[in-house]
Amino acid sequence: MAAHIGRRLRKGAATTAVAAAAVAALSASQAPGATVDDQGRQSTGDATSAPDTAADNSATGNSPYYTDLPPLNSPNPSPSAGSGDAGDQRAGEAGIPATVLDAYKQAEATLREKKPGCNLPWQLLAAIGKVESGQARGGRVTADGTTVTPILGPQLDGNGFALIRDTDNGAYDGNRMYDQAVGPMQFIPSTWDWAGRDGNGDGRKDPNNIYDAALAAGHYLCRFDWDLSQQGDLRKAILSYNNSTDYLNTVLSWLEFYRRGTHEIPDGTGALPVDRSDDTARPGVTPSAPGTTPPARPGKPSGSRPSPSPAAPGNGGSPSTPPVTPPPATPPTPTDTVHHLEDAGTGTLTAMAGHTFAERVSTRAETEAGKAVAKVRIRFTLVGDTDTTFTGGETVATVTTDASGVAVAPALQAGERTGAFAVQAAVVGRSVKGVPYKATVTARAADALALAGEKEPTCVAGGEFAEPVQVKATYRGEAAGKVAVTATLVTSADDPAENDKGPYFKDADGKAVRSLTGLRTDADGQLTLPKLYADDTAGTFLLRLTTTGGATLDVKLTVEPAAAPSPEPDPSTDPAPSTDPSTEPSTDPSETPAA
């Protein structure tokens, strides 16, 4: 692998300083008004501060990550540029293995459709994939995107890393004592359990498949309705993946490097990373399989490793798995002290389809003695046949308890599927009895209907109504969209039976029908009924409209008698013309009567 300009940088002050310099140099064109502070952090005038995330509340459990930095020169040098080691390095670092690059771009396309407001760039996935696993160990993947060998981070046993005891019974990482970050995007099992996605359409969610892992990473970064085109939200998203300023700066440097140009290279030919945040990685070491013991590092006994810098807890991508060791003699974590969960005053969880639940699920973590436990991660999972989600479109949310031991789940957003489902609250990392919450989604409803327009519909018997009937549905004064409506020509105001005469609708075959179901208001609560026709019966009729929720409106329909035709003259009744000359007026002047 070609050497970086100068030398490779390891953890600590050197990494932080050069990462800051790299970000400053590479991000000049990031956004108007962007600045870089003395720690290498980018910001804009209105950027918000990064979240105060717990050390183990991240996609990777804050496992180690690769600290290799990109060259400061452009990845696409001009043709006149030299072709020495620096040029070779630029080309090598800018190259992304074909399958891995395709996975990133597919994930970006999917998120553009599913969560367009997130504005996820595929270059961000590439930057994270670079620091997590060196682009799946240089693109060593099979045709379907699965890594040739599993990529595992070190076991998170609290010995220099976060303490996360086994949450998957070894299903993903092969370790039944502690969790390990898994796959090219380095998800810890408890996070993959809810964040995992099927990116290649094979019906499986495999953290060792780059298509699945890249799509999962995209959803994870977009889960809080962040807009990644905004610098403040971008910082928050990256820090939520691994809560380290060094990690943030390293990812930002690769993001800007890839934004300036990349190219596709064959799978398996990508540059392998060298330096890792815990300073234990060595060139040429391949990812280890679950349960194997890595070779001893020169000058150190097998399985030993130094503690990482507190400022850089690290992220996944470790090329080896240390042997299982007994739990360290450390004080119990807050999670260890949780005995049970209690409902913290959650009200009735009911909402109309398409609406936000007014109540939010609230759970309290307690010790056996009933004392509140703070800083404990509570996972809220939607269970059942429902399309309801938490705010942001996810079906799982993890929230850390506050000083009073209470975790409040994000607001629930009801989908269109009605019926009951459950919200299950559980402690992350502990097998204690959870708390189920019953929730119900009811059908969209309206409590009022009004006729649009001032004139009541009229027509002539045997004709058709000139204008269709239009109504508007509301619920508590607001437009009631997508509400089901039934229309029936009733016999009278007191008799809801379907009338057998008078106005009617036509079905698809042109036959007369006097009841319609399946009608639905539009997003603004408006509904225009099909054309109405009248038979030969004149009079006043009622069209009754009803909605889910009990709103009713009777529309008066008037059918006027058809105009009587003008009678044809009857020749038999007309007087015959006179033929008596004596009755004809005289035209002879001599016959004029004397005065």
XYZ file of C-alpha atoms in Angstrom:
595
model
C 0.000 0.000 0.000
C 1.407 3.366 -0.962
C 2.605 5.528 1.879
C 0.656 8.624 2.857
C 2.304 11.997 2.438
C 4.699 12.431 5.337
C 3.791 9.472 7.529
C 0.794 7.546 8.832
C -0.660 9.094 11.935
C -1.695 7.200 15.027
C -4.105 8.064 17.819
C -3.778 10.942 20.234
C -2.824 14.540 19.651
C -1.188 13.860 16.288
C -4.341 12.287 14.846
C -6.555 15.064 16.157
C -4.320 17.832 14.870
C -3.872 16.381 11.388
C -7.530 15.430 11.124
C -8.403 19.009 11.954
C -5.978 20.257 9.320
C -7.344 17.818 6.754
C -10.899 18.892 7.432
C -9.923 22.532 7.191
C -8.137 21.990 3.884
C -10.738 19.723 2.329
C -13.910 21.460 3.470
C -13.356 24.917 2.110
C -16.092 24.353 -0.455
C -18.425 22.454 1.874
C -21.010 25.177 2.396
C -21.276 28.945 2.330
C -20.062 30.414 5.574
C -18.523 27.165 6.813
C -15.727 27.542 9.339
C -13.398 25.213 11.181
C -12.624 25.743 14.870
C -9.317 25.071 16.611
C -10.318 21.433 17.113
C -10.954 20.896 13.432
C -14.743 20.921 13.835
C -16.736 22.479 11.040
C -19.579 24.795 11.829
C -21.804 27.415 10.326
C -23.293 30.460 11.865
C -26.494 28.654 12.829
C -25.073 25.219 13.509
C -26.290 23.569 16.666
C -24.108 21.745 19.159
C -23.594 18.011 18.975
C -25.763 15.786 21.179
C -24.425 14.586 24.506
C -24.519 10.913 23.557
C -23.745 8.148 26.054
C -20.538 6.234 25.351
C -22.360 3.045 24.383
C -25.344 4.711 22.724
C -24.077 4.506 19.141
C -24.283 2.283 16.092
C -20.975 0.652 16.899
C -20.764 0.816 20.675
C -17.884 3.260 20.104
C -15.594 0.445 18.994
C -12.154 1.232 17.485
C -11.920 2.672 13.979
C -9.215 3.257 11.373
C -7.512 6.637 11.607
C -5.779 6.679 8.216
C -6.280 10.084 6.587
C -6.708 10.918 2.914
C -4.046 12.803 0.974
C -4.517 16.554 1.152
C -4.171 16.833 -2.621
C -7.117 16.369 -4.953
C -7.981 12.751 -5.786
C -8.179 13.767 -9.458
C -4.828 15.455 -10.254
C -4.408 17.252 -13.552
C -2.724 15.360 -16.435
C 0.398 17.473 -15.912
C 0.741 16.341 -12.314
C 3.609 14.087 -11.463
C 3.066 10.324 -11.513
C 5.260 9.474 -8.547
C 4.234 7.948 -5.236
C 1.997 10.886 -4.365
C 0.027 10.488 -7.597
C -0.248 6.741 -7.131
C -1.458 7.278 -3.596
C -4.128 9.755 -4.671
C -5.434 7.321 -7.257
C -5.341 4.391 -4.839
C -7.103 6.175 -2.005
C -9.806 7.595 -4.290
C -10.621 4.182 -5.725
C -13.610 2.363 -4.214
C -14.245 -1.335 -4.976
C -17.038 -1.762 -7.531
C -19.507 -3.744 -5.419
C -18.958 -1.571 -2.377
C -19.419 1.617 -4.401
C -22.608 0.205 -5.938
C -23.971 -0.572 -2.462
C -23.376 3.001 -1.296
C -25.082 4.485 -4.345
C -28.044 2.114 -4.087
C -28.493 3.086 -0.438
C -28.430 6.778 -1.362
C -31.081 6.199 -4.056
C -33.332 4.309 -1.635
C -33.060 6.991 1.048
C -33.714 9.689 -1.541
C -37.099 8.035 -2.115
C -37.895 6.954 1.457
C -36.550 9.997 3.312
C -35.928 12.768 0.779
C -35.526 15.402 3.477
C -32.442 13.660 4.853
C -30.311 14.460 1.774
C -27.956 11.552 2.453
C -24.885 11.629 0.140
C -23.376 8.276 -0.757
C -19.961 9.806 -0.098
C -20.856 9.906 3.625
C -21.475 6.156 3.593
C -18.168 5.728 1.788
C -16.386 7.833 4.403
C -17.847 5.802 7.259
C -17.141 2.551 5.418
C -13.532 3.685 5.010
C -12.895 4.313 8.696
C -14.920 1.293 9.850
C -13.454 -1.451 7.674
C -11.356 0.043 4.901
C -14.251 -0.403 2.422
C -14.905 -4.029 3.471
C -11.194 -4.774 3.650
C -10.487 -3.406 0.198
C -13.630 -4.851 -1.370
C -13.080 -8.466 -0.403
C -16.704 -9.402 -0.987
C -18.583 -12.047 -2.945
C -20.762 -11.302 -5.950
C -23.810 -10.604 -3.739
C -21.846 -8.200 -1.518
C -21.119 -10.505 1.434
C -17.652 -10.198 2.965
C -15.410 -13.171 2.218
C -14.725 -13.511 5.949
C -16.621 -11.863 8.809
C -15.342 -8.472 9.932
C -15.448 -8.268 13.717
C -14.449 -5.579 16.166
C -12.931 -6.461 19.542
C -15.191 -7.770 22.256
C -16.659 -4.901 24.260
C -15.705 -6.212 27.689
C -14.848 -2.915 29.367
C -11.120 -3.623 29.141
C -10.085 -0.511 27.239
C -13.448 -0.417 25.438
C -17.088 0.064 26.328
C -18.688 -2.698 28.400
C -21.567 -4.219 26.446
C -22.442 -7.732 27.508
C -23.881 -10.166 24.982
C -27.266 -9.145 23.553
C -27.653 -11.611 20.655
C -26.548 -14.926 22.192
C -23.688 -14.883 19.714
C -25.990 -14.917 16.681
C -24.093 -12.188 14.802
C -20.657 -12.087 16.407
C -20.209 -15.658 17.701
C -19.569 -14.301 21.205
C -21.983 -15.227 24.011
C -20.258 -13.162 26.695
C -19.787 -9.742 25.116
C -20.940 -7.914 22.016
C -18.630 -7.177 19.097
C -19.186 -4.789 16.204
C -20.012 -6.741 13.051
C -19.601 -6.262 9.322
C -18.214 -3.601 6.995
C -20.220 -0.837 8.688
C -19.503 -2.206 12.211
C -22.910 -2.414 13.860
C -23.111 -3.870 17.366
C -25.697 -6.694 17.502
C -28.205 -4.802 19.656
C -28.275 -1.969 17.115
C -28.367 -4.232 14.082
C -31.331 -6.045 15.612
C -33.534 -3.016 14.878
C -31.514 -1.039 12.336
C -30.721 -3.934 9.979
C -32.106 -3.747 6.439
C -32.294 -6.027 3.415
C -30.436 -4.005 0.813
C -29.914 -6.660 -1.869
C -33.423 -8.138 -1.844
C -32.483 -11.671 -0.820
C -34.915 -11.723 2.102
C -32.144 -11.569 4.739
C -30.662 -8.803 6.890
C -26.989 -9.703 7.056
C -24.594 -7.246 8.766
C -21.718 -8.822 6.780
C -23.377 -7.924 3.461
C -22.333 -4.514 2.186
C -25.714 -3.825 0.536
C -27.591 -4.605 3.754
C -25.086 -2.779 5.944
C -24.925 0.344 3.762
C -28.712 0.676 3.658
C -28.901 0.145 7.426
C -26.258 2.823 7.965
C -28.229 5.229 5.771
C -31.431 4.674 7.752
C -29.496 5.019 11.002
C -28.032 8.367 9.957
C -31.478 9.608 8.844
C -33.496 8.298 11.785
C -34.108 11.639 13.541
C -35.287 13.637 10.520
C -31.850 15.214 10.264
C -31.048 17.122 7.083
C -27.501 16.036 6.271
C -27.050 18.956 3.894
C -27.000 21.117 7.036
C -23.660 21.120 8.818
C -25.134 20.920 12.310
C -27.284 17.886 11.493
C -24.404 16.240 9.638
C -22.212 16.519 12.735
C -24.945 15.099 14.949
C -25.500 12.145 12.649
C -21.792 11.249 12.483
C -21.353 11.590 16.229
C -24.386 9.364 16.779
C -22.534 6.667 14.843
C -19.480 7.011 17.106
C -19.344 9.661 19.809
C -15.792 10.904 19.287
C -14.503 14.232 18.004
C -11.532 12.447 16.419
C -13.941 10.099 14.664
C -16.012 13.058 13.456
C -12.968 14.795 12.008
C -11.702 11.626 10.331
C -15.057 10.904 8.686
C -15.422 14.524 7.551
C -11.973 14.437 5.963
C -12.839 11.338 3.926
C -16.256 12.760 3.054
C -14.699 15.841 1.521
C -12.011 13.772 -0.194
C -14.610 11.539 -1.872
C -16.741 14.547 -2.815
C -13.821 15.849 -4.853
C -13.744 12.729 -6.988
C -13.659 8.940 -6.879
C -13.467 6.096 -9.333
C -14.416 2.440 -9.418
C -11.765 -0.246 -8.960
C -12.096 -4.056 -9.062
C -13.299 -5.815 -5.942
C -10.490 -6.939 -3.688
C -7.978 -4.392 -4.936
C -8.741 -1.552 -2.537
C -6.089 -0.022 -0.300
C -5.988 -1.641 3.148
C -6.018 0.673 6.181
C -3.066 0.624 8.551
C -3.631 2.715 11.665
C -6.442 2.202 14.118
C -7.655 4.368 16.987
C -6.612 1.778 19.594
C -3.200 1.409 17.875
C -3.341 -2.372 17.577
C -3.942 -2.974 13.881
C -1.062 -4.304 11.747
C -0.706 -4.379 7.955
C -1.629 -7.682 6.383
C -3.757 -8.988 9.240
C -7.016 -10.354 7.856
C -10.364 -10.213 9.643
C -10.765 -12.987 12.147
C -13.600 -15.454 12.323
C -15.746 -15.639 15.473
C -14.016 -17.355 18.359
C -10.486 -17.300 16.933
C -7.464 -15.889 18.747
C -5.397 -13.321 16.862
C -1.612 -13.629 16.659
C 0.314 -11.806 19.371
C 1.526 -8.339 18.542
C 5.332 -8.075 18.570
C 6.547 -7.270 22.057
C 3.174 -7.946 23.690
C 1.539 -11.113 24.995
C -1.324 -12.561 23.001
C -4.657 -10.920 23.710
C -3.253 -7.784 25.370
C -4.045 -4.300 24.184
C -3.567 -0.794 25.536
C -6.422 1.430 26.641
C -7.515 3.872 23.969
C -7.354 7.596 24.322
C -10.396 8.886 26.274
C -10.929 11.477 23.558
C -11.197 8.787 20.912
C -13.071 5.715 22.166
C -12.911 4.323 18.657
C -15.106 2.482 16.270
C -15.263 -0.877 14.518
C -13.145 -2.450 11.858
C -10.760 -4.388 14.079
C -8.998 -7.057 12.046
C -8.804 -9.510 14.933
C -10.741 -10.907 17.881
C -9.000 -11.216 21.257
C -9.637 -14.275 23.413
C -12.564 -14.300 25.824
C -11.479 -13.147 29.261
C -13.321 -13.120 32.590
C -15.314 -9.985 33.403
C -13.118 -7.260 34.877
C -13.485 -6.396 38.516
C -15.199 -3.084 37.889
C -18.126 -1.464 39.649
C -21.525 -2.409 38.200
C -22.841 -0.189 35.438
C -26.245 1.486 35.804
C -27.636 -1.169 33.484
C -26.405 -3.889 35.828
C -28.468 -2.435 38.691
C -31.808 -2.420 36.869
C -34.186 -4.950 38.388
C -37.394 -4.084 36.574
C -39.222 -1.510 34.486
C -42.374 0.325 35.470
C -44.884 2.379 33.531
C -44.178 6.045 34.239
C -47.702 7.365 33.779
C -48.420 6.648 30.125
C -51.977 7.537 29.205
C -54.295 5.840 26.742
C -52.523 5.283 23.440
C -55.149 5.898 20.783
C -54.949 7.861 17.565
C -56.815 8.194 14.320
C -55.144 6.836 11.196
C -52.700 9.369 9.801
C -52.549 11.359 13.031
C -49.920 11.695 15.761
C -50.606 10.021 19.091
C -51.232 12.639 21.773
C -49.676 10.418 24.453
C -46.063 9.210 24.478
C -44.847 5.993 26.057
C -42.993 6.664 29.302
C -41.032 3.997 31.211
C -39.084 4.094 34.476
C -36.049 1.921 35.256
C -35.782 0.871 38.897
C -33.580 -1.183 41.202
C -35.014 -4.036 43.239
C -35.641 -1.532 46.028
C -37.578 0.735 43.673
C -34.850 3.374 43.270
C -34.629 5.182 39.954
C -31.730 4.264 37.650
C -30.386 6.950 35.329
C -28.275 6.551 32.176
C -29.871 3.258 31.150
C -30.793 2.611 27.525
C -34.414 1.616 27.019
C -35.428 0.142 23.689
C -39.004 0.744 22.528
C -40.160 -1.683 19.831
C -43.440 -1.683 17.889
C -44.948 -5.167 17.864
C -47.901 -6.395 15.802
C -49.561 -5.891 12.436
C -49.245 -2.137 12.105
C -47.713 0.517 9.887
C -47.453 2.963 12.769
C -43.930 4.276 13.349
C -42.050 6.516 15.705
C -41.274 10.041 14.508
C -38.694 9.634 11.784
C -40.232 6.481 10.317
C -38.538 3.866 12.515
C -40.207 0.972 14.337
C -37.590 0.866 17.096
C -36.269 3.718 19.228
C -33.637 3.701 21.968
C -33.780 6.360 24.674
C -31.532 6.847 27.703
C -33.226 7.324 31.080
C -32.916 10.731 32.725
C -32.001 11.545 36.327
C -35.429 10.349 37.475
C -34.938 7.007 35.723
C -37.543 7.816 33.087
C -37.222 7.302 29.340
C -39.866 8.848 27.085
C -40.227 7.313 23.634
C -40.528 9.507 20.542
C -44.047 10.364 19.470
C -45.963 7.680 17.611
C -47.207 8.472 14.114
C -50.252 6.387 13.144
C -50.277 4.855 9.681
C -53.339 3.862 7.681
C -53.679 0.357 9.114
C -56.286 0.288 11.880
C -56.405 -2.021 14.880
C -54.394 -2.823 17.991
C -50.652 -3.275 18.371
C -48.139 -3.022 21.210
C -45.115 -0.967 22.189
C -42.619 -3.135 24.077
C -40.146 -1.436 26.431
C -36.991 -3.360 27.364
C -33.574 -2.668 28.874
C -30.736 -2.803 26.358
C -28.126 -5.285 27.549
C -30.215 -6.854 30.325
C -32.726 -9.682 30.345
C -35.291 -8.157 32.681
C -39.020 -8.254 32.196
C -40.143 -5.517 29.865
C -43.300 -3.447 29.903
C -45.889 -3.826 27.107
C -48.142 -0.931 26.176
C -51.323 -1.484 24.191
C -52.009 1.024 21.418
C -54.874 1.371 18.971
C -55.299 3.076 15.622
C -58.865 3.950 14.694
C -60.245 4.683 11.251
C -60.134 8.223 9.939
C -63.299 10.042 10.973
C -65.253 13.263 10.497
C -67.646 14.897 12.947
C -69.241 17.299 10.461
C -70.262 17.404 6.809
C -71.291 20.498 4.872
C -72.627 21.050 1.360
C -70.288 23.072 -0.810
C -72.247 25.838 -2.542
C -75.486 27.557 -1.635
C -77.903 26.108 -4.195
C -79.702 22.838 -3.644
C -79.401 20.461 -6.609
C -82.368 20.411 -9.022
C -83.209 18.863 -12.346
C -86.151 17.920 -14.560
C -87.741 14.479 -14.445
C -86.027 12.155 -16.881
C -82.957 14.386 -17.045
C -79.695 14.708 -15.152
C -78.467 17.075 -12.487
C -76.318 19.732 -14.086
C -73.826 20.027 -11.228
C -72.434 17.165 -9.099
C -72.970 17.217 -5.338
C -69.865 18.463 -3.479
C -69.338 18.257 0.285
C -66.557 18.952 2.786
C -65.772 16.844 5.862
C -64.158 18.247 9.007
C -62.997 16.863 12.339
C -62.826 19.259 15.268
C -62.874 22.117 12.828
C -59.992 20.831 10.698
C -60.250 19.272 7.247
C -60.842 15.518 7.532
C -58.892 13.930 4.710
C -59.184 10.339 3.474
C -62.409 9.723 5.405
C -64.767 6.993 4.162
C -68.201 8.243 3.040
C -71.397 6.369 2.167
C -74.062 7.970 -0.057
C -77.675 6.650 -0.102
C -80.908 7.904 -1.688
C -83.180 7.309 1.317
C -86.951 6.954 1.359
C -87.455 9.850 3.783
C -85.868 11.659 6.703
C -87.414 9.116 9.066
C -86.955 6.058 6.874
C -83.304 5.302 5.986
C -84.296 2.508 3.612
C -83.032 2.880 0.080
C -85.560 4.594 -2.172
C -86.780 2.682 -5.221
C -87.620 5.723 -7.299
C -86.381 9.219 -7.973
C -82.737 10.259 -8.456
C -80.054 7.622 -8.964
C -76.365 7.068 -9.750
C -75.039 4.784 -12.473
C -72.671 1.861 -11.928
C -69.901 0.831 -14.306
C -72.432 -0.939 -16.519
C -74.732 2.077 -16.709
C -77.362 0.543 -14.438
C -79.213 2.644 -11.880
C -77.931 2.376 -8.259
C -79.101 4.359 -5.250
C -76.331 3.558 -2.762
C -72.581 4.148 -3.068
C -69.840 2.904 -0.730
C -66.068 3.234 -0.880
C -66.178 6.986 -1.362
C -63.382 8.887 0.359
C -62.586 12.549 0.893
C -59.371 13.968 -0.521
C -56.509 15.361 1.562
C -58.452 18.624 2.025
C -61.626 16.854 3.177
C -63.425 17.518 -0.110
C -65.609 14.976 -1.913
C -67.305 15.295 -5.294
C -69.974 12.662 -5.876
C -70.596 11.000 -9.249
C -73.249 12.490 -11.552
C -76.873 12.089 -10.481
C -79.741 11.272 -12.835
C -83.526 11.461 -12.407
C -86.226 9.042 -13.505
C -89.730 10.154 -14.509
C -90.854 10.728 -10.900
C -91.109 14.360 -9.865
C -90.890 15.514 -6.265
C -88.460 16.156 -3.441
C -85.938 13.479 -2.460
C -83.119 13.052 0.097
C -79.522 12.033 -0.470
C -77.996 10.971 2.875
C -74.219 11.085 3.347
C -72.590 9.433 6.369
C -68.956 9.146 7.472
C -66.867 7.138 9.884
C -67.180 9.049 13.116
C -70.900 9.690 12.843
C -71.124 12.794 10.667
C -74.374 12.877 8.649
C -75.682 15.251 5.998
C -79.042 15.136 4.198
C -78.968 16.837 0.823
C -82.347 17.866 -0.612
C -82.793 16.955 -4.288
C -85.634 18.492 -6.272
C -86.989 16.884 -9.426
C -89.374 19.141 -11.321
C -92.104 17.791 -13.617
C -91.241 17.727 -17.253
C -92.865 20.589 -19.234
C -96.123 19.544 -21.021
C -95.701 19.535 -24.824
C -97.767 22.083 -26.925
C -100.924 20.305 -28.366
C -101.168 19.809 -32.142
C -104.278 21.456 -33.821
C -107.233 19.050 -34.495
C -108.560 19.504 -38.066
C -111.975 18.038 -37.153
C -112.709 20.888 -34.758
C -111.744 23.750 -37.098
C -114.747 25.688 -38.762
C -115.174 25.013 -42.534
C -114.623 27.966 -44.826
C -117.908 29.580 -46.183
C -118.981 28.965 -49.835
C -122.204 31.221 -49.894
C -121.618 34.270 -52.102
C -124.249 36.195 -50.209
C -122.122 36.070 -47.144
C -119.024 37.387 -48.858
C -118.477 41.136 -48.649
C -119.339 42.995 -51.872
C -116.709 44.730 -53.860
C -119.148 46.481 -56.258
C -119.470 50.237 -55.502
C -123.039 50.309 -56.844
C -124.172 47.973 -54.166
C -123.062 50.275 -51.382
C -125.985 50.916 -49.036
C -127.565 54.375 -49.216
C -126.881 56.724 -46.427
